[in-house]
């Protein structure tokens, strides 16, 4: 019986890989902003939707992770998939900002359901199998799943929606719905790993303990701020880059190729992440990638302002996105090493909770800036990136806490 459970637990990694891959097909992503504009929204309203996402995430990020710790990782992931499916259905019919806001709210709830829950499931599965020290490799492979279908999905999206017509957008949305539905097959087969709960620690309260960890450890605070601010920087640029590049003369095909390249790099890096870690120093690797993102963001801003050559700017954008993408599994491992198993999903989600707090004023500011000049958000994003220089992690490797 024990051997059978171990065999099934080992399959969790493949099941989570395919769930992540199918949930992130998102063929619409390559033309998502153009789709919003086609349905009658303005660029400012597109950013209003991101604020809706942030507010919903702020309200449900910690409750959803509490749910994952108490109700179970598997059930929470299943709930997230169903929420995602409902969001895609609404996208098919949405033709005003209200319906889009409801759809985005469901998508945010799905993201909150997965946030921290998926990492915790992988980490605890590894721990039950006696291989917790190998979690960085498993997390890397899991995150590589985000890029698997996205290697070809942008090309498919660019091919189908090249004319930016209504029927083309509907076909793209249908593909994304089918992919999410398929992920349910793998989710129902997940085996819930043990959470290794210490009764005395549990009595302190899951959420209270997670906050206690962060308040007493400024290194975690710096990591959260560094990760969050640069993610917001990239999100700002991503949200309107399609409109900007189309306006300066690039085609939907060029965007599709660019995103395929980004995800090719992301897939192979995450698949082989252990080989890329320098001397095993997680903090050093995180600092290096953060600095790289900051430098590339400022190079992009310089190009936009003084040398707006379309292909050159697109190449810089690709490098910027690749560098930011590389950071994710490293931060997940960082959080895993500094939090305990029973509240791991909650601790991981605290970083997304802070992101939502920062999102609201920052994205509202961008919605105002972009209505005045499309180059202003580039300046704003570069300014945010500069702030991350003050959140360098210490050189020594973090201490592992079981």
Coordinates of C-alpha atoms in Angstrom, one line a residue:
X1 CA 0.0 0.0 0.0
X2 CA 2.8 2.4 0.9
X3 CA 4.7 1.5 -2.3
X4 CA 1.5 2.2 -4.3
X5 CA 1.1 5.6 -2.7
X6 CA 4.8 6.4 -3.5
X7 CA 4.3 5.4 -7.1
X8 CA 1.2 7.6 -7.4
X9 CA 2.9 10.5 -5.6
X10 CA 5.8 10.4 -8.2
X11 CA 3.2 10.9 -10.9
X12 CA 2.2 14.2 -9.3
X13 CA 5.1 15.9 -11.1
X14 CA 3.9 14.9 -14.5
X15 CA 0.3 15.7 -13.7
X16 CA 1.2 19.2 -12.5
X17 CA 3.4 19.7 -15.5
X18 CA 0.6 19.0 -17.9
X19 CA -1.9 21.0 -15.9
X20 CA 0.4 24.0 -16.0
X21 CA 1.1 23.5 -19.7
X22 CA -2.6 23.3 -20.7
X23 CA -3.6 26.1 -18.4
X24 CA -1.0 28.3 -20.1
X25 CA -1.7 27.5 -23.8
X26 CA -3.4 31.0 -24.0
X27 CA -3.2 31.4 -27.8
X28 CA -5.1 34.7 -27.3
X29 CA -2.1 36.2 -25.4
X30 CA -0.3 37.2 -28.6
X31 CA -3.2 39.5 -29.5
X32 CA -5.0 39.9 -26.2
X33 CA -4.7 43.7 -26.0
X34 CA -5.6 44.0 -29.7
X35 CA -8.6 41.8 -28.8
X36 CA -9.7 44.2 -26.1
X37 CA -9.4 47.1 -28.4
X38 CA -11.4 45.2 -31.1
X39 CA -14.2 44.7 -28.6
X40 CA -14.4 48.4 -28.0
X41 CA -12.2 49.0 -24.9
X42 CA -9.6 51.8 -24.7
X43 CA -6.0 51.3 -23.5
X44 CA -6.9 53.0 -20.3
X45 CA -9.8 50.6 -19.8
X46 CA -7.5 47.7 -20.4
X47 CA -5.4 48.9 -17.5
X48 CA -8.6 49.3 -15.4
X49 CA -9.2 45.6 -15.9
X50 CA -5.7 44.9 -14.5
X51 CA -6.7 46.9 -11.4
X52 CA -9.9 44.7 -11.1
X53 CA -7.6 41.7 -11.2
X54 CA -5.4 43.2 -8.5
X55 CA -8.4 44.0 -6.2
X56 CA -9.8 40.5 -6.5
X57 CA -6.4 39.0 -5.9
X58 CA -5.9 41.2 -2.9
X59 CA -9.2 40.0 -1.4
X60 CA -8.8 36.3 -2.1
X61 CA -5.0 35.6 -2.3
X62 CA -4.6 34.6 1.4
X63 CA -8.0 33.0 1.8
X64 CA -7.3 30.8 -1.2
X65 CA -4.0 29.7 0.2
X66 CA -5.6 29.1 3.6
X67 CA -8.1 26.9 1.7
X68 CA -5.2 25.0 0.1
X69 CA -3.5 24.4 3.5
X70 CA -6.7 23.3 5.2
X71 CA -9.0 22.0 2.5
X72 CA -6.3 20.5 0.3
X73 CA -4.0 21.4 -2.6
X74 CA -5.8 19.1 -5.1
X75 CA -9.3 20.5 -4.4
X76 CA -8.1 24.0 -4.6
X77 CA -6.4 23.4 -8.0
X78 CA -9.6 21.7 -9.3
X79 CA -11.6 24.8 -8.2
X80 CA -9.1 27.0 -10.0
X81 CA -9.5 25.1 -13.3
X82 CA -13.3 25.4 -13.2
X83 CA -13.0 29.2 -12.5
X84 CA -10.6 29.5 -15.5
X85 CA -13.1 27.7 -17.7
X86 CA -15.9 30.0 -16.7
X87 CA -13.7 33.0 -17.5
X88 CA -13.0 31.8 -21.0
X89 CA -16.8 31.3 -21.6
X90 CA -17.4 35.0 -20.6
X91 CA -14.6 36.2 -22.9
X92 CA -16.5 34.8 -25.9
X93 CA -19.5 37.0 -25.3
X94 CA -17.9 40.0 -23.6
X95 CA -18.4 43.3 -25.5
X96 CA -18.1 45.9 -22.7
X97 CA -15.9 46.6 -19.7
X98 CA -18.4 45.3 -17.2
X99 CA -18.5 41.8 -18.6
X100 CA -14.8 41.8 -19.1
X101 CA -14.4 42.8 -15.5
X102 CA -16.4 39.8 -14.3
X103 CA -14.4 37.5 -16.5
X104 CA -11.1 39.0 -15.3
X105 CA -12.3 38.5 -11.7
X106 CA -12.8 34.8 -12.3
X107 CA -9.4 34.6 -13.9
X108 CA -7.9 36.3 -10.9
X109 CA -9.6 33.9 -8.6
X110 CA -8.1 31.0 -10.6
X111 CA -4.7 32.6 -10.3
X112 CA -5.2 33.0 -6.5
X113 CA -6.2 29.4 -6.2
X114 CA -3.0 28.2 -8.0
X115 CA -0.7 30.8 -6.4
X116 CA 1.5 29.0 -3.8
X117 CA -0.7 25.9 -3.9
X118 CA 1.1 24.4 -6.9
X119 CA 4.5 25.1 -5.5
X120 CA 3.5 23.7 -2.1
X121 CA 2.1 20.5 -3.7
X122 CA 5.4 19.9 -5.6
X123 CA 7.6 20.7 -2.5
X124 CA 5.5 18.5 -0.2
X125 CA 5.4 15.7 -2.7
X126 CA 9.2 15.8 -2.9
X127 CA 9.4 15.8 0.9
X128 CA 7.2 12.8 1.4
X129 CA 9.3 11.0 -1.2
X130 CA 12.4 11.9 0.8
X131 CA 13.8 14.2 -1.9
X132 CA 13.0 17.7 -0.6
X133 CA 16.5 18.9 -1.6
X134 CA 15.7 18.2 -5.2
X135 CA 12.7 20.6 -5.2
X136 CA 14.5 23.3 -7.3
X137 CA 14.8 20.9 -10.2
X138 CA 11.2 19.8 -10.0
X139 CA 10.0 23.4 -9.7
X140 CA 12.1 24.3 -12.7
X141 CA 10.6 21.6 -14.8
X142 CA 7.1 22.6 -13.6
X143 CA 7.6 26.2 -14.6
X144 CA 9.0 25.1 -17.9
X145 CA 5.5 23.8 -18.6
X146 CA 4.3 27.4 -18.9
X147 CA 6.5 27.7 -22.0
X148 CA 5.9 24.3 -23.6
X149 CA 2.8 25.1 -25.7
X150 CA 3.7 28.8 -25.8
X151 CA 6.6 27.9 -28.1
X152 CA 4.1 27.4 -30.8
X153 CA 0.9 29.0 -29.4
X154 CA 2.0 32.6 -30.4
X155 CA 2.6 31.4 -34.0
X156 CA -0.8 29.7 -34.1
X157 CA -2.4 32.8 -32.7
X158 CA -0.6 35.1 -35.1
X159 CA -1.6 32.8 -38.0
X160 CA -5.3 32.6 -37.0
X161 CA -5.8 36.2 -35.9
X162 CA -3.5 37.9 -38.4
X163 CA -6.4 39.9 -39.7
X164 CA -7.7 40.8 -36.2
X165 CA -11.3 39.8 -37.2
X166 CA -14.1 38.7 -34.9
X167 CA -14.3 35.1 -36.2
X168 CA -10.5 34.7 -35.9
X169 CA -10.6 35.8 -32.2
X170 CA -13.4 33.3 -31.5
X171 CA -11.4 30.4 -32.9
X172 CA -8.4 31.4 -30.7
X173 CA -10.6 31.6 -27.6
X174 CA -12.1 28.2 -28.4
X175 CA -8.6 26.6 -28.5
X176 CA -7.9 28.1 -25.1
X177 CA -11.1 26.7 -23.7
X178 CA -10.4 23.2 -24.9
X179 CA -6.9 23.3 -23.4
X180 CA -8.3 24.3 -20.0
X181 CA -10.9 21.6 -20.1
X182 CA -8.2 19.0 -20.9
X183 CA -6.3 20.0 -17.8
X184 CA -9.2 18.6 -15.6
X185 CA -8.2 15.0 -16.7
X186 CA -4.8 15.4 -15.0
X187 CA -6.1 17.4 -11.9
X188 CA -8.5 14.7 -10.8
X189 CA -5.6 12.2 -10.7
X190 CA -3.4 14.2 -8.3
X191 CA -2.6 12.5 -5.0
X192 CA -2.6 14.8 -2.0
X193 CA 0.8 14.8 -0.3
X194 CA 1.2 15.0 3.5
X195 CA 1.5 18.5 4.9
X196 CA 3.6 17.4 7.9
X197 CA 1.6 19.5 10.3
X198 CA 3.0 20.1 13.8
X199 CA 0.0 20.4 16.1
X200 CA 1.5 23.1 18.3
X201 CA 2.6 25.2 15.3
X202 CA -0.8 24.7 13.7
X203 CA -2.6 26.1 16.7
X204 CA -0.7 29.4 16.2
X205 CA -2.8 29.8 13.0
X206 CA -1.6 29.3 9.5
X207 CA -1.9 32.9 8.3
X208 CA -0.6 34.4 11.6
X209 CA 2.5 32.2 11.4
X210 CA 3.2 33.2 7.7
X211 CA 3.0 36.9 8.6
X212 CA 5.3 36.3 11.6
X213 CA 7.9 34.7 9.3
X214 CA 8.0 37.8 7.1
X215 CA 8.0 40.3 9.9
X216 CA 11.0 38.7 11.6
X217 CA 13.0 38.1 8.4
X218 CA 13.8 41.2 6.3
X219 CA 15.5 39.1 3.7
X220 CA 12.2 37.6 2.8
X221 CA 10.7 41.1 2.7
X222 CA 13.5 42.3 0.3
X223 CA 12.9 39.2 -1.9
X224 CA 9.2 39.8 -2.1
X225 CA 9.6 43.5 -3.0
X226 CA 12.3 42.7 -5.6
X227 CA 10.3 40.0 -7.2
X228 CA 7.0 42.0 -7.1
X229 CA 8.3 45.3 -8.5
X230 CA 10.1 43.8 -11.5
X231 CA 7.1 41.6 -12.2
X232 CA 4.9 44.7 -12.2
X233 CA 7.4 46.4 -14.5
X234 CA 7.1 43.6 -17.0
X235 CA 3.4 43.4 -16.7
X236 CA 3.0 47.1 -17.5
X237 CA 5.1 46.7 -20.7
X238 CA 3.4 43.5 -21.7
X239 CA -0.1 44.9 -21.3
X240 CA 0.4 47.5 -24.1
X241 CA 3.4 46.3 -26.1
X242 CA 1.2 44.8 -28.8
X243 CA -0.5 48.1 -29.6
X244 CA 2.9 50.0 -29.4
X245 CA 4.7 47.6 -31.8
X246 CA 1.9 47.4 -34.3
X247 CA 1.7 51.2 -34.3
X248 CA 5.4 51.5 -35.1
X249 CA 5.2 49.1 -38.1
X250 CA 5.6 45.5 -36.9
X251 CA 3.1 42.8 -37.8
X252 CA 1.2 40.3 -35.6
X253 CA 3.5 37.7 -37.1
X254 CA 6.5 39.5 -35.7
X255 CA 5.0 39.4 -32.2
X256 CA 4.1 35.8 -32.6
X257 CA 7.7 34.9 -33.5
X258 CA 9.1 37.0 -30.6
X259 CA 6.9 35.2 -28.1
X260 CA 7.9 31.8 -29.5
X261 CA 11.5 32.7 -29.0
X262 CA 10.9 33.9 -25.4
X263 CA 9.2 30.6 -24.5
X264 CA 11.8 28.5 -26.2
X265 CA 14.4 30.1 -23.9
X266 CA 12.1 29.8 -20.9
X267 CA 11.4 26.1 -21.5
X268 CA 15.0 25.0 -21.8
X269 CA 16.2 27.1 -19.0
X270 CA 13.6 25.8 -16.5
X271 CA 14.1 22.2 -17.7
X272 CA 17.8 22.5 -16.8
X273 CA 17.8 25.1 -14.1
X274 CA 20.1 23.2 -11.7
X275 CA 22.9 23.4 -14.3
X276 CA 22.5 27.2 -14.4
X277 CA 22.8 27.8 -10.7
X278 CA 26.3 29.3 -10.0
X279 CA 28.0 27.6 -7.1
X280 CA 24.6 26.8 -5.7
X281 CA 24.2 30.4 -4.5
X282 CA 20.5 31.1 -5.0
X283 CA 20.8 34.7 -3.8
X284 CA 23.6 35.5 -6.2
X285 CA 21.6 34.1 -9.1
X286 CA 18.5 36.1 -8.1
X287 CA 20.5 39.4 -7.8
X288 CA 22.2 38.8 -11.2
X289 CA 18.8 38.3 -13.0
X290 CA 17.3 41.3 -11.2
X291 CA 20.1 43.6 -12.3
X292 CA 19.9 42.2 -15.9
X293 CA 16.2 43.1 -16.0
X294 CA 16.8 46.6 -14.7
X295 CA 19.6 47.3 -17.3
X296 CA 17.5 45.9 -20.2
X297 CA 14.5 48.0 -19.1
X298 CA 16.5 51.2 -19.2
X299 CA 18.0 50.2 -22.6
X300 CA 14.4 49.7 -23.9
X301 CA 13.4 53.1 -22.6
X302 CA 16.4 54.7 -24.3
X303 CA 15.5 53.0 -27.6
X304 CA 11.8 54.1 -27.4
X305 CA 12.8 57.7 -26.7
X306 CA 15.8 58.2 -29.0
X307 CA 16.1 55.3 -31.5
X308 CA 12.7 53.7 -32.1
X309 CA 13.8 51.1 -34.6
X310 CA 11.0 48.4 -34.5
X311 CA 13.1 45.2 -34.9
X312 CA 15.8 46.5 -32.5
X313 CA 13.2 47.4 -29.9
X314 CA 11.5 44.0 -30.3
X315 CA 14.8 42.2 -29.7
X316 CA 15.5 44.2 -26.5
X317 CA 11.9 43.4 -25.4
X318 CA 12.5 39.7 -26.0
X319 CA 15.7 39.7 -23.9
X320 CA 14.0 41.7 -21.2
X321 CA 11.1 39.2 -21.0
X322 CA 13.4 36.2 -21.0
X323 CA 15.5 37.6 -18.1
X324 CA 12.3 38.2 -16.1
X325 CA 11.0 34.7 -16.9
X326 CA 14.2 33.1 -15.6
X327 CA 13.6 34.5 -12.1
X328 CA 10.4 32.7 -11.3
X329 CA 11.6 29.2 -10.2
X330 CA 14.5 30.8 -8.3
X331 CA 12.1 32.8 -6.2
X332 CA 9.8 29.9 -5.6
X333 CA 12.7 27.8 -4.3
X334 CA 13.8 30.8 -2.1
X335 CA 10.4 31.0 -0.5
X336 CA 10.2 27.2 -0.1
X337 CA 13.5 27.1 1.8
X338 CA 12.4 29.7 4.3
X339 CA 8.9 28.5 5.1
X340 CA 7.5 25.4 6.8
X341 CA 5.5 22.7 5.1
X342 CA 2.2 23.2 6.8
X343 CA 2.0 26.9 5.8
X344 CA 4.0 26.8 2.6
X345 CA 1.1 27.7 0.3
X346 CA 0.2 30.6 2.6
X347 CA 3.8 31.9 2.8
X348 CA 4.2 31.7 -1.0
X349 CA 1.0 33.6 -1.5
X350 CA 2.0 36.5 0.8
X351 CA 4.2 37.8 -2.0
X352 CA 1.3 37.9 -4.4
X353 CA -0.8 39.6 -1.7
X354 CA 1.8 42.4 -1.6
X355 CA 1.8 42.5 -5.4
X356 CA -1.9 43.2 -5.4
X357 CA -1.5 46.0 -2.9
X358 CA 1.1 47.7 -5.1
X359 CA -0.7 46.9 -8.4
X360 CA -3.7 49.1 -7.5
X361 CA -2.0 52.6 -7.3
X362 CA 0.7 51.7 -9.9
X363 CA -1.6 50.4 -12.6
X364 CA -4.1 53.2 -12.0
X365 CA -1.2 55.6 -12.6
X366 CA -0.3 53.9 -15.8
X367 CA -4.0 54.1 -17.0
X368 CA -3.7 57.9 -16.7
X369 CA -0.2 58.1 -18.3
X370 CA -1.1 55.9 -21.3
X371 CA -4.1 58.1 -22.1
X372 CA -1.7 61.0 -22.5
X373 CA 1.2 59.4 -24.3
X374 CA 2.1 55.8 -25.0
X375 CA 5.7 56.4 -24.2
X376 CA 5.0 57.6 -20.6
X377 CA 4.4 54.0 -19.2
X378 CA 7.9 53.1 -20.4
X379 CA 9.4 55.9 -18.3
X380 CA 7.3 54.9 -15.3
X381 CA 8.3 51.2 -15.6
X382 CA 12.0 52.1 -15.8
X383 CA 11.6 54.2 -12.6
X384 CA 10.0 51.3 -10.8
X385 CA 12.8 49.0 -12.0
X386 CA 15.5 51.4 -10.6
X387 CA 14.0 51.1 -7.1
X388 CA 14.8 47.3 -7.1
X389 CA 18.5 48.2 -6.9
X390 CA 17.9 48.9 -3.2
X391 CA 16.6 45.4 -2.5
X392 CA 19.7 43.3 -3.1
X393 CA 19.8 39.9 -1.3
X394 CA 22.7 39.0 0.9
X395 CA 25.5 36.9 -0.7
X396 CA 25.2 33.9 1.6
X397 CA 22.9 31.2 0.7
X398 CA 19.6 31.0 2.6
X399 CA 19.2 28.6 5.5
X400 CA 16.9 25.7 4.8
X401 CA 14.0 25.4 7.2
X402 CA 12.0 22.1 7.3

